[in-house]
PDB file with one MODEL, atoms N, CA, C and O in Angstrom:
MODEL        1
ATOM      1  N   MET A   1      26.104 -28.752 -33.580  1.00  0.00           N
ATOM      2  CA  MET A   1      25.956 -27.895 -32.157  1.00  0.00           C
ATOM      3  C   MET A   1      24.781 -28.210 -31.164  1.00  0.00           C
ATOM      4  O   MET A   1      23.607 -28.158 -31.530  1.00  0.00           O
ATOM      5  N   ASP A   2      25.096 -28.483 -30.109  1.00  0.00           N
ATOM      6  CA  ASP A   2      24.254 -29.226 -29.093  1.00  0.00           C
ATOM      7  C   ASP A   2      23.306 -28.297 -28.894  1.00  0.00           C
ATOM      8  O   ASP A   2      23.441 -27.148 -29.314  1.00  0.00           O
ATOM      9  N   LEU A   3      22.168 -28.737 -28.177  1.00  0.00           N
ATOM     10  CA  LEU A   3      21.147 -27.459 -27.475  1.00  0.00           C
ATOM     11  C   LEU A   3      21.823 -26.456 -26.839  1.00  0.00           C
ATOM     12  O   LEU A   3      21.838 -25.258 -27.121  1.00  0.00           O
ATOM     13  N   ARG A   4      22.593 -27.260 -25.625  1.00  0.00           N
ATOM     14  CA  ARG A   4      23.136 -25.878 -24.722  1.00  0.00           C
ATOM     15  C   ARG A   4      23.683 -25.084 -25.130  1.00  0.00           C
ATOM     16  O   ARG A   4      23.725 -24.068 -24.437  1.00  0.00           O
ATOM     17  N   GLU A   5      24.668 -25.064 -26.931  1.00  0.00           N
ATOM     18  CA  GLU A   5      25.489 -24.545 -27.186  1.00  0.00           C
ATOM     19  C   GLU A   5      24.256 -23.471 -27.959  1.00  0.00           C
ATOM     20  O   GLU A   5      24.495 -22.278 -28.151  1.00  0.00           O
ATOM     21  N   THR A   6      23.065 -24.059 -28.309  1.00  0.00           N
ATOM     22  CA  THR A   6      22.007 -23.348 -29.285  1.00  0.00           C
ATOM     23  C   THR A   6      21.411 -22.265 -28.347  1.00  0.00           C
ATOM     24  O   THR A   6      21.337 -21.102 -28.743  1.00  0.00           O
ATOM     25  N   PHE A   7      21.007 -22.606 -27.171  1.00  0.00           N
ATOM     26  CA  PHE A   7      20.471 -22.054 -25.991  1.00  0.00           C
ATOM     27  C   PHE A   7      21.487 -20.652 -26.064  1.00  0.00           C
ATOM     28  O   PHE A   7      21.147 -19.568 -26.539  1.00  0.00           O
ATOM     29  N   ALA A   8      23.154 -21.070 -25.309  1.00  0.00           N
ATOM     30  CA  ALA A   8      23.863 -20.223 -25.019  1.00  0.00           C
ATOM     31  C   ALA A   8      23.958 -18.992 -26.051  1.00  0.00           C
ATOM     32  O   ALA A   8      23.785 -17.860 -25.599  1.00  0.00           O
ATOM     33  N   THR A   9      24.217 -19.160 -27.372  1.00  0.00           N
ATOM     34  CA  THR A   9      23.891 -18.734 -28.594  1.00  0.00           C
ATOM     35  C   THR A   9      22.909 -17.699 -28.571  1.00  0.00           C
ATOM     36  O   THR A   9      23.247 -16.519 -28.661  1.00  0.00           O
ATOM     37  N   ASN A  10      21.683 -18.063 -28.455  1.00  0.00           N
ATOM     38  CA  ASN A  10      20.581 -17.238 -28.544  1.00  0.00           C
ATOM     39  C   ASN A  10      20.234 -16.480 -27.484  1.00  0.00           C
ATOM     40  O   ASN A  10      19.590 -15.457 -27.717  1.00  0.00           O
ATOM     41  N   LEU A  11      20.616 -16.847 -25.972  1.00  0.00           N
ATOM     42  CA  LEU A  11      20.808 -16.193 -24.849  1.00  0.00           C
ATOM     43  C   LEU A  11      21.855 -14.739 -25.175  1.00  0.00           C
ATOM     44  O   LEU A  11      21.746 -13.617 -24.680  1.00  0.00           O
ATOM     45  N   ARG A  12      22.371 -14.997 -25.688  1.00  0.00           N
ATOM     46  CA  ARG A  12      23.950 -14.019 -26.085  1.00  0.00           C
ATOM     47  C   ARG A  12      23.057 -13.110 -26.720  1.00  0.00           C
ATOM     48  O   ARG A  12      22.879 -12.012 -26.192  1.00  0.00           O
ATOM     49  N   ARG A  13      22.395 -13.444 -27.911  1.00  0.00           N
ATOM     50  CA  ARG A  13      22.017 -12.758 -29.300  1.00  0.00           C
ATOM     51  C   ARG A  13      20.490 -12.131 -28.949  1.00  0.00           C
ATOM     52  O   ARG A  13      20.155 -11.081 -29.498  1.00  0.00           O
ATOM     53  N   LEU A  14      19.532 -12.848 -27.966  1.00  0.00           N
ATOM     54  CA  LEU A  14      18.582 -11.895 -27.351  1.00  0.00           C
ATOM     55  C   LEU A  14      19.150 -10.848 -26.406  1.00  0.00           C
ATOM     56  O   LEU A  14      18.729  -9.691 -26.416  1.00  0.00           O
ATOM     57  N   ARG A  15      19.904 -11.177 -25.765  1.00  0.00           N
ATOM     58  CA  ARG A  15      20.501 -10.442 -24.750  1.00  0.00           C
ATOM     59  C   ARG A  15      20.905  -8.986 -25.334  1.00  0.00           C
ATOM     60  O   ARG A  15      20.270  -8.016 -24.920  1.00  0.00           O
ATOM     61  N   ASN A  16      21.827  -8.822 -26.179  1.00  0.00           N
ATOM     62  CA  ASN A  16      22.671  -8.362 -27.071  1.00  0.00           C
ATOM     63  C   ASN A  16      21.339  -7.224 -27.844  1.00  0.00           C
ATOM     64  O   ASN A  16      21.484  -6.011 -27.994  1.00  0.00           O
ATOM     65  N   ALA A  17      20.297  -7.901 -28.176  1.00  0.00           N
ATOM     66  CA  ALA A  17      19.540  -7.583 -29.564  1.00  0.00           C
ATOM     67  C   ALA A  17      18.560  -6.156 -28.167  1.00  0.00           C
ATOM     68  O   ALA A  17      18.145  -5.036 -28.464  1.00  0.00           O
ATOM     69  N   ARG A  18      18.512  -6.802 -26.866  1.00  0.00           N
ATOM     70  CA  ARG A  18      17.719  -6.049 -26.332  1.00  0.00           C
ATOM     71  C   ARG A  18      18.604  -4.627 -25.500  1.00  0.00           C
ATOM     72  O   ARG A  18      18.113  -3.792 -24.740  1.00  0.00           O
ATOM     73  N   GLY A  19      20.187  -4.762 -26.028  1.00  0.00           N
ATOM     74  CA  GLY A  19      20.938  -3.666 -25.690  1.00  0.00           C
ATOM     75  C   GLY A  19      21.187  -3.719 -23.932  1.00  0.00           C
ATOM     76  O   GLY A  19      21.306  -2.655 -23.324  1.00  0.00           O
ATOM     77  N   TRP A  20      21.239  -4.778 -23.350  1.00  0.00           N
ATOM     78  CA  TRP A  20      21.156  -5.123 -21.942  1.00  0.00           C
ATOM     79  C   TRP A  20      22.850  -5.852 -21.867  1.00  0.00           C
ATOM     80  O   TRP A  20      23.363  -6.696 -22.602  1.00  0.00           O
ATOM     81  N   SER A  21      23.267  -5.304 -20.966  1.00  0.00           N
ATOM     82  CA  SER A  21      24.754  -6.182 -19.873  1.00  0.00           C
ATOM     83  C   SER A  21      24.379  -7.458 -19.190  1.00  0.00           C
ATOM     84  O   SER A  21      23.275  -7.476 -18.646  1.00  0.00           O
ATOM     85  N   GLN A  22      25.018  -8.373 -19.142  1.00  0.00           N
ATOM     86  CA  GLN A  22      25.041  -9.537 -18.594  1.00  0.00           C
ATOM     87  C   GLN A  22      24.486  -8.817 -16.953  1.00  0.00           C
ATOM     88  O   GLN A  22      23.316  -9.198 -16.947  1.00  0.00           O
ATOM     89  N   ASP A  23      24.616  -8.296 -16.085  1.00  0.00           N
ATOM     90  CA  ASP A  23      24.543  -7.618 -14.963  1.00  0.00           C
ATOM     91  C   ASP A  23      22.912  -6.824 -15.054  1.00  0.00           C
ATOM     92  O   ASP A  23      22.318  -6.753 -13.978  1.00  0.00           O
ATOM     93  N   GLU A  24      22.385  -6.392 -15.977  1.00  0.00           N
ATOM     94  CA  GLU A  24      21.125  -5.844 -16.366  1.00  0.00           C
ATOM     95  C   GLU A  24      20.281  -7.246 -16.151  1.00  0.00           C
ATOM     96  O   GLU A  24      19.537  -7.606 -15.239  1.00  0.00           O
ATOM     97  N   LEU A  25      20.726  -7.913 -17.423  1.00  0.00           N
ATOM     98  CA  LEU A  25      19.588  -9.265 -17.327  1.00  0.00           C
ATOM     99  C   LEU A  25      19.748 -10.154 -16.002  1.00  0.00           C
ATOM    100  O   LEU A  25      18.771 -10.603 -15.403  1.00  0.00           O
ATOM    101  N   ALA A  26      21.060 -10.360 -15.610  1.00  0.00           N
ATOM    102  CA  ALA A  26      20.688 -11.008 -14.215  1.00  0.00           C
ATOM    103  C   ALA A  26      19.793 -10.200 -13.250  1.00  0.00           C
ATOM    104  O   ALA A  26      18.723 -10.648 -12.837  1.00  0.00           O
ATOM    105  N   TRP A  27      20.254  -9.054 -12.930  1.00  0.00           N
ATOM    106  CA  TRP A  27      19.317  -8.418 -12.114  1.00  0.00           C
ATOM    107  C   TRP A  27      17.733  -8.561 -12.425  1.00  0.00           C
ATOM    108  O   TRP A  27      16.850  -8.917 -11.644  1.00  0.00           O
ATOM    109  N   GLU A  28      17.642  -8.258 -13.519  1.00  0.00           N
ATOM    110  CA  GLU A  28      16.186  -8.377 -14.256  1.00  0.00           C
ATOM    111  C   GLU A  28      15.232  -9.880 -13.810  1.00  0.00           C
ATOM    112  O   GLU A  28      14.158  -9.967 -13.215  1.00  0.00           O
ATOM    113  N   ALA A  29      15.971 -10.755 -14.272  1.00  0.00           N
ATOM    114  CA  ALA A  29      15.737 -11.999 -14.287  1.00  0.00           C
ATOM    115  C   ALA A  29      15.726 -13.078 -12.619  1.00  0.00           C
ATOM    116  O   ALA A  29      15.483 -14.273 -12.448  1.00  0.00           O
ATOM    117  N   GLU A  30      16.092 -12.017 -11.689  1.00  0.00           N
ATOM    118  CA  GLU A  30      16.840 -12.646 -10.284  1.00  0.00           C
ATOM    119  C   GLU A  30      17.769 -13.836 -10.813  1.00  0.00           C
ATOM    120  O   GLU A  30      17.313 -14.944 -11.092  1.00  0.00           O
ATOM    121  N   ILE A  31      18.622 -13.619 -10.881  1.00  0.00           N
ATOM    122  CA  ILE A  31      19.730 -14.977 -11.134  1.00  0.00           C
ATOM    123  C   ILE A  31      21.073 -14.023 -10.725  1.00  0.00           C
ATOM    124  O   ILE A  31      20.982 -12.814 -10.509  1.00  0.00           O
ATOM    125  N   SER A  32      22.258 -14.746 -10.665  1.00  0.00           N
ATOM    126  CA  SER A  32      23.617 -14.081 -10.717  1.00  0.00           C
ATOM    127  C   SER A  32      24.556 -13.818 -12.162  1.00  0.00           C
ATOM    128  O   SER A  32      24.633 -14.476 -13.200  1.00  0.00           O
ATOM    129  N   ARG A  33      25.014 -12.944 -11.858  1.00  0.00           N
ATOM    130  CA  ARG A  33      25.726 -12.674 -13.081  1.00  0.00           C
ATOM    131  C   ARG A  33      26.558 -13.646 -14.030  1.00  0.00           C
ATOM    132  O   ARG A  33      26.485 -13.902 -15.232  1.00  0.00           O
ATOM    133  N   SER A  34      27.516 -14.154 -12.823  1.00  0.00           N
ATOM    134  CA  SER A  34      28.205 -15.625 -12.915  1.00  0.00           C
ATOM    135  C   SER A  34      27.399 -16.593 -13.390  1.00  0.00           C
ATOM    136  O   SER A  34      27.828 -17.371 -14.242  1.00  0.00           O
ATOM    137  N   TYR A  35      26.010 -16.692 -12.867  1.00  0.00           N
ATOM    138  CA  TYR A  35      25.283 -18.224 -13.536  1.00  0.00           C
ATOM    139  C   TYR A  35      24.951 -17.714 -15.069  1.00  0.00           C
ATOM    140  O   TYR A  35      25.250 -18.517 -15.953  1.00  0.00           O
ATOM    141  N   LEU A  36      24.417 -16.571 -15.440  1.00  0.00           N
ATOM    142  CA  LEU A  36      24.042 -15.788 -16.530  1.00  0.00           C
ATOM    143  C   LEU A  36      25.262 -16.291 -17.337  1.00  0.00           C
ATOM    144  O   LEU A  36      25.139 -16.997 -18.338  1.00  0.00           O
ATOM    145  N   SER A  37      26.460 -15.874 -16.830  1.00  0.00           N
ATOM    146  CA  SER A  37      27.832 -15.987 -18.013  1.00  0.00           C
ATOM    147  C   SER A  37      28.064 -17.466 -18.184  1.00  0.00           C
ATOM    148  O   SER A  37      28.402 -17.952 -19.264  1.00  0.00           O
ATOM    149  N   GLN A  38      27.856 -18.225 -16.993  1.00  0.00           N
ATOM    150  CA  GLN A  38      28.226 -19.820 -17.524  1.00  0.00           C
ATOM    151  C   GLN A  38      27.043 -20.176 -18.237  1.00  0.00           C
ATOM    152  O   GLN A  38      27.051 -21.225 -18.880  1.00  0.00           O
ATOM    153  N   LEU A  39      25.908 -19.370 -18.213  1.00  0.00           N
ATOM    154  CA  LEU A  39      24.660 -20.091 -19.458  1.00  0.00           C
ATOM    155  C   LEU A  39      25.051 -19.883 -20.939  1.00  0.00           C
ATOM    156  O   LEU A  39      24.915 -20.679 -21.868  1.00  0.00           O
ATOM    157  N   GLU A  40      25.613 -18.522 -20.950  1.00  0.00           N
ATOM    158  CA  GLU A  40      25.872 -17.949 -21.998  1.00  0.00           C
ATOM    159  C   GLU A  40      27.097 -18.746 -22.803  1.00  0.00           C
ATOM    160  O   GLU A  40      27.186 -19.100 -23.978  1.00  0.00           O
ATOM    161  N   LYS A  41      27.878 -18.858 -21.821  1.00  0.00           N
ATOM    162  CA  LYS A  41      29.239 -20.074 -22.339  1.00  0.00           C
ATOM    163  C   LYS A  41      29.151 -21.433 -22.572  1.00  0.00           C
ATOM    164  O   LYS A  41      30.053 -22.254 -22.739  1.00  0.00           O
ATOM    165  N   GLY A  42      27.736 -21.589 -22.561  1.00  0.00           N
ATOM    166  CA  GLY A  42      27.268 -23.206 -22.446  1.00  0.00           C
ATOM    167  C   GLY A  42      28.366 -24.091 -21.235  1.00  0.00           C
ATOM    168  O   GLY A  42      29.026 -25.075 -21.570  1.00  0.00           O
ATOM    169  N   VAL A  43      28.372 -23.789 -20.504  1.00  0.00           N
ATOM    170  CA  VAL A  43      29.072 -24.472 -19.311  1.00  0.00           C
ATOM    171  C   VAL A  43      27.831 -25.590 -18.639  1.00  0.00           C
ATOM    172  O   VAL A  43      27.778 -26.811 -18.499  1.00  0.00           O
ATOM    173  N   TYR A  44      26.844 -24.363 -18.306  1.00  0.00           N
ATOM    174  CA  TYR A  44      25.661 -25.181 -17.418  1.00  0.00           C
ATOM    175  C   TYR A  44      24.403 -25.573 -18.193  1.00  0.00           C
ATOM    176  O   TYR A  44      24.366 -25.043 -19.303  1.00  0.00           O
ATOM    177  N   TYR A  45      23.551 -26.219 -17.957  1.00  0.00           N
ATOM    178  CA  TYR A  45      22.464 -26.741 -18.408  1.00  0.00           C
ATOM    179  C   TYR A  45      21.578 -25.871 -17.565  1.00  0.00           C
ATOM    180  O   TYR A  45      21.815 -25.727 -16.366  1.00  0.00           O
ATOM    181  N   VAL A  46      20.358 -25.172 -18.276  1.00  0.00           N
ATOM    182  CA  VAL A  46      19.392 -24.522 -17.425  1.00  0.00           C
ATOM    183  C   VAL A  46      18.337 -24.751 -17.180  1.00  0.00           C
ATOM    184  O   VAL A  46      17.951 -25.435 -18.128  1.00  0.00           O
ATOM    185  N   SER A  47      17.540 -24.633 -16.494  1.00  0.00           N
ATOM    186  CA  SER A  47      16.338 -24.888 -15.718  1.00  0.00           C
ATOM    187  C   SER A  47      14.921 -24.523 -16.744  1.00  0.00           C
ATOM    188  O   SER A  47      15.055 -23.643 -17.594  1.00  0.00           O
ATOM    189  N   ILE A  48      13.836 -25.112 -16.631  1.00  0.00           N
ATOM    190  CA  ILE A  48      12.746 -24.519 -17.380  1.00  0.00           C
ATOM    191  C   ILE A  48      12.635 -23.204 -16.708  1.00  0.00           C
ATOM    192  O   ILE A  48      12.605 -22.120 -17.290  1.00  0.00           O
ATOM    193  N   LYS A  49      12.568 -23.421 -15.266  1.00  0.00           N
ATOM    194  CA  LYS A  49      11.862 -22.040 -14.554  1.00  0.00           C
ATOM    195  C   LYS A  49      12.887 -20.939 -14.957  1.00  0.00           C
ATOM    196  O   LYS A  49      12.528 -19.765 -15.039  1.00  0.00           O
ATOM    197  N   VAL A  50      14.139 -21.320 -15.203  1.00  0.00           N
ATOM    198  CA  VAL A  50      15.073 -19.901 -15.457  1.00  0.00           C
ATOM    199  C   VAL A  50      15.205 -19.454 -17.039  1.00  0.00           C
ATOM    200  O   VAL A  50      15.809 -18.578 -17.658  1.00  0.00           O
ATOM    201  N   ILE A  51      14.364 -20.472 -17.334  1.00  0.00           N
ATOM    202  CA  ILE A  51      14.157 -20.303 -19.210  1.00  0.00           C
ATOM    203  C   ILE A  51      12.905 -19.398 -19.375  1.00  0.00           C
ATOM    204  O   ILE A  51      12.695 -18.647 -20.328  1.00  0.00           O
ATOM    205  N   GLY A  52      12.134 -19.583 -18.331  1.00  0.00           N
ATOM    206  CA  GLY A  52      10.639 -19.005 -18.006  1.00  0.00           C
ATOM    207  C   GLY A  52      11.244 -17.418 -17.837  1.00  0.00           C
ATOM    208  O   GLY A  52      11.116 -16.528 -18.678  1.00  0.00           O
ATOM    209  N   ARG A  53      11.819 -17.323 -16.748  1.00  0.00           N
ATOM    210  CA  ARG A  53      12.310 -15.685 -16.356  1.00  0.00           C
ATOM    211  C   ARG A  53      12.788 -15.126 -17.333  1.00  0.00           C
ATOM    212  O   ARG A  53      12.239 -14.108 -17.753  1.00  0.00           O
ATOM    213  N   LEU A  54      14.046 -15.687 -18.017  1.00  0.00           N
ATOM    214  CA  LEU A  54      14.689 -15.065 -19.149  1.00  0.00           C
ATOM    215  C   LEU A  54      13.737 -14.505 -20.327  1.00  0.00           C
ATOM    216  O   LEU A  54      13.802 -13.320 -20.654  1.00  0.00           O
ATOM    217  N   ALA A  55      12.990 -15.267 -20.850  1.00  0.00           N
ATOM    218  CA  ALA A  55      12.182 -15.164 -21.501  1.00  0.00           C
ATOM    219  C   ALA A  55      11.168 -13.900 -21.182  1.00  0.00           C
ATOM    220  O   ALA A  55      10.999 -12.886 -21.860  1.00  0.00           O
ATOM    221  N   ASP A  56      10.648 -14.219 -20.136  1.00  0.00           N
ATOM    222  CA  ASP A  56       9.738 -12.876 -19.982  1.00  0.00           C
ATOM    223  C   ASP A  56      10.539 -11.364 -19.745  1.00  0.00           C
ATOM    224  O   ASP A  56      10.182 -10.241 -20.100  1.00  0.00           O
ATOM    225  N   LYS A  57      11.456 -11.693 -19.188  1.00  0.00           N
ATOM    226  CA  LYS A  57      12.386 -10.538 -19.209  1.00  0.00           C
ATOM    227  C   LYS A  57      12.849  -9.980 -20.383  1.00  0.00           C
ATOM    228  O   LYS A  57      12.964  -8.767 -20.559  1.00  0.00           O
ATOM    229  N   LEU A  58      13.196 -11.083 -21.427  1.00  0.00           N
ATOM    230  CA  LEU A  58      13.581 -10.558 -22.632  1.00  0.00           C
ATOM    231  C   LEU A  58      12.872 -10.269 -23.761  1.00  0.00           C
ATOM    232  O   LEU A  58      13.223  -9.947 -24.895  1.00  0.00           O
ATOM    233  N   ASN A  59      11.311 -10.524 -23.003  1.00  0.00           N
ATOM    234  CA  ASN A  59       9.761 -10.478 -24.192  1.00  0.00           C
ATOM    235  C   ASN A  59       9.898 -11.227 -25.042  1.00  0.00           C
ATOM    236  O   ASN A  59       9.567 -10.756 -26.130  1.00  0.00           O
ATOM    237  N   VAL A  60      10.288 -12.341 -25.070  1.00  0.00           N
ATOM    238  CA  VAL A  60      10.677 -13.413 -26.046  1.00  0.00           C
ATOM    239  C   VAL A  60       9.554 -14.827 -25.624  1.00  0.00           C
ATOM    240  O   VAL A  60       9.276 -14.996 -24.437  1.00  0.00           O
ATOM    241  N   GLU A  61       9.074 -15.610 -26.512  1.00  0.00           N
ATOM    242  CA  GLU A  61       8.407 -17.015 -26.504  1.00  0.00           C
ATOM    243  C   GLU A  61       9.837 -17.699 -25.900  1.00  0.00           C
ATOM    244  O   GLU A  61      10.910 -17.175 -26.198  1.00  0.00           O
ATOM    245  N   PRO A  62       9.783 -19.035 -24.935  1.00  0.00           N
ATOM    246  CA  PRO A  62      10.983 -19.496 -24.534  1.00  0.00           C
ATOM    247  C   PRO A  62      11.159 -20.521 -25.559  1.00  0.00           C
ATOM    248  O   PRO A  62      11.698 -21.581 -25.242  1.00  0.00           O
ATOM    249  N   ASP A  63      10.862 -20.369 -26.448  1.00  0.00           N
ATOM    250  CA  ASP A  63      11.237 -21.894 -27.757  1.00  0.00           C
ATOM    251  C   ASP A  63      12.399 -20.955 -28.359  1.00  0.00           C
ATOM    252  O   ASP A  63      13.330 -21.458 -28.988  1.00  0.00           O
ATOM    253  N   GLU A  64      12.312 -19.691 -28.157  1.00  0.00           N
ATOM    254  CA  GLU A  64      13.186 -18.615 -29.277  1.00  0.00           C
ATOM    255  C   GLU A  64      14.695 -18.960 -28.804  1.00  0.00           C
ATOM    256  O   GLU A  64      15.642 -18.755 -29.564  1.00  0.00           O
ATOM    257  N   PHE A  65      14.870 -19.507 -27.478  1.00  0.00           N
ATOM    258  CA  PHE A  65      16.385 -20.171 -27.013  1.00  0.00           C
ATOM    259  C   PHE A  65      16.934 -21.203 -27.630  1.00  0.00           C
ATOM    260  O   PHE A  65      18.141 -21.428 -27.722  1.00  0.00           O
ATOM    261  N   LEU A  66      15.698 -22.095 -28.228  1.00  0.00           N
ATOM    262  CA  LEU A  66      16.407 -23.574 -28.823  1.00  0.00           C
ATOM    263  C   LEU A  66      16.137 -23.372 -30.289  1.00  0.00           C
ATOM    264  O   LEU A  66      16.261 -24.339 -31.041  1.00  0.00           O
ATOM    265  N   ARG A  67      15.762 -22.143 -30.780  1.00  0.00           N
ATOM    266  CA  ARG A  67      15.536 -22.708 -32.253  1.00  0.00           C
ATOM    267  C   ARG A  67      17.472 -22.377 -32.714  1.00  0.00           C
ATOM    268  O   ARG A  67      18.331 -21.577 -32.342  1.00  0.00           O
ATOM    269  N   ARG A  68      17.391 -23.621 -33.780  1.00  0.00           N
ATOM    270  CA  ARG A  68      18.851 -23.528 -34.583  1.00  0.00           C
ATOM    271  C   ARG A  68      18.757 -22.486 -35.725  1.00  0.00           C
ATOM    272  O   ARG A  68      17.779 -22.395 -36.467  1.00  0.00           O
ATOM    273  N   THR A  69      20.046 -21.582 -35.813  1.00  0.00           N
ATOM    274  CA  THR A  69      19.884 -20.876 -37.298  1.00  0.00           C
ATOM    275  C   THR A  69      20.542 -21.831 -38.114  1.00  0.00           C
ATOM    276  O   THR A  69      21.295 -22.768 -37.849  1.00  0.00           O
ATOM    277  N   ALA A  70      20.042 -21.336 -39.259  1.00  0.00           N
ATOM    278  CA  ALA A  70      20.799 -22.121 -40.496  1.00  0.00           C
ATOM    279  C   ALA A  70      22.317 -22.272 -40.263  1.00  0.00           C
ATOM    280  O   ALA A  70      22.871 -21.736 -39.304  1.00  0.00           O
ATOM    281  N   LYS A  71      22.851 -22.883 -41.007  1.00  0.00           N
ATOM    282  CA  LYS A  71      24.118 -22.837 -41.288  1.00  0.00           C
ATOM    283  C   LYS A  71      24.279 -21.943 -42.535  1.00  0.00           C
ATOM    284  O   LYS A  71      23.417 -21.893 -43.413  1.00  0.00           O
ATOM    285  N   ARG A  72      25.567 -21.156 -42.568  1.00  0.00           N
ATOM    286  CA  ARG A  72      25.970 -20.363 -43.621  1.00  0.00           C
ATOM    287  C   ARG A  72      26.820 -21.196 -44.377  1.00  0.00           C
ATOM    288  O   ARG A  72      27.363 -22.238 -44.008  1.00  0.00           O
ATOM    289  N   GLY A  73      26.898 -20.481 -45.771  1.00  0.00           N
ATOM    290  CA  GLY A  73      27.364 -20.957 -46.688  1.00  0.00           C
ATOM    291  C   GLY A  73      27.373 -22.638 -47.420  1.00  0.00           C
ATOM    292  O   GLY A  73      28.321 -23.081 -48.068  1.00  0.00           O
ATOM    293  N   ARG A  74      26.407 -23.203 -47.200  1.00  0.00           N
ATOM    294  CA  ARG A  74      25.722 -24.394 -47.785  1.00  0.00           C
ATOM    295  C   ARG A  74      24.551 -24.149 -48.417  1.00  0.00           C
ATOM    296  O   ARG A  74      23.424 -24.079 -47.926  1.00  0.00           O
ATOM    297  N   ALA A  75      24.970 -23.996 -49.777  1.00  0.00           N
ATOM    298  CA  ALA A  75      23.892 -23.750 -50.751  1.00  0.00           C
ATOM    299  C   ALA A  75      23.378 -25.540 -51.055  1.00  0.00           C
ATOM    300  O   ALA A  75      24.122 -26.521 -51.064  1.00  0.00           O
ATOM    301  N   LYS A  76      22.373 -25.511 -51.205  1.00  0.00           N
ATOM    302  CA  LYS A  76      21.634 -26.793 -51.865  1.00  0.00           C
ATOM    303  C   LYS A  76      20.768 -26.451 -53.187  1.00  0.00           C
ATOM    304  O   LYS A  76      20.161 -27.345 -53.776  1.00  0.00           O
TER     305      LYS A  76
ENDMDL
END
């Protein structure tokens, strides 16, 4: 998974954990819903400025968006 996909997955996970729709988060972060949707699909690269806004509104540290999840099913 590349970083853009990692960001997209974590953004979606964090938004859902908060119980917000894309519309709600977009409104709070002052970005368009369509841009947020494209970020969650991994279509666009995100700027540091937008990462800061999203982290602030989701009440997480910015690095949370780039944390890679452990792969399932591979025990060593």
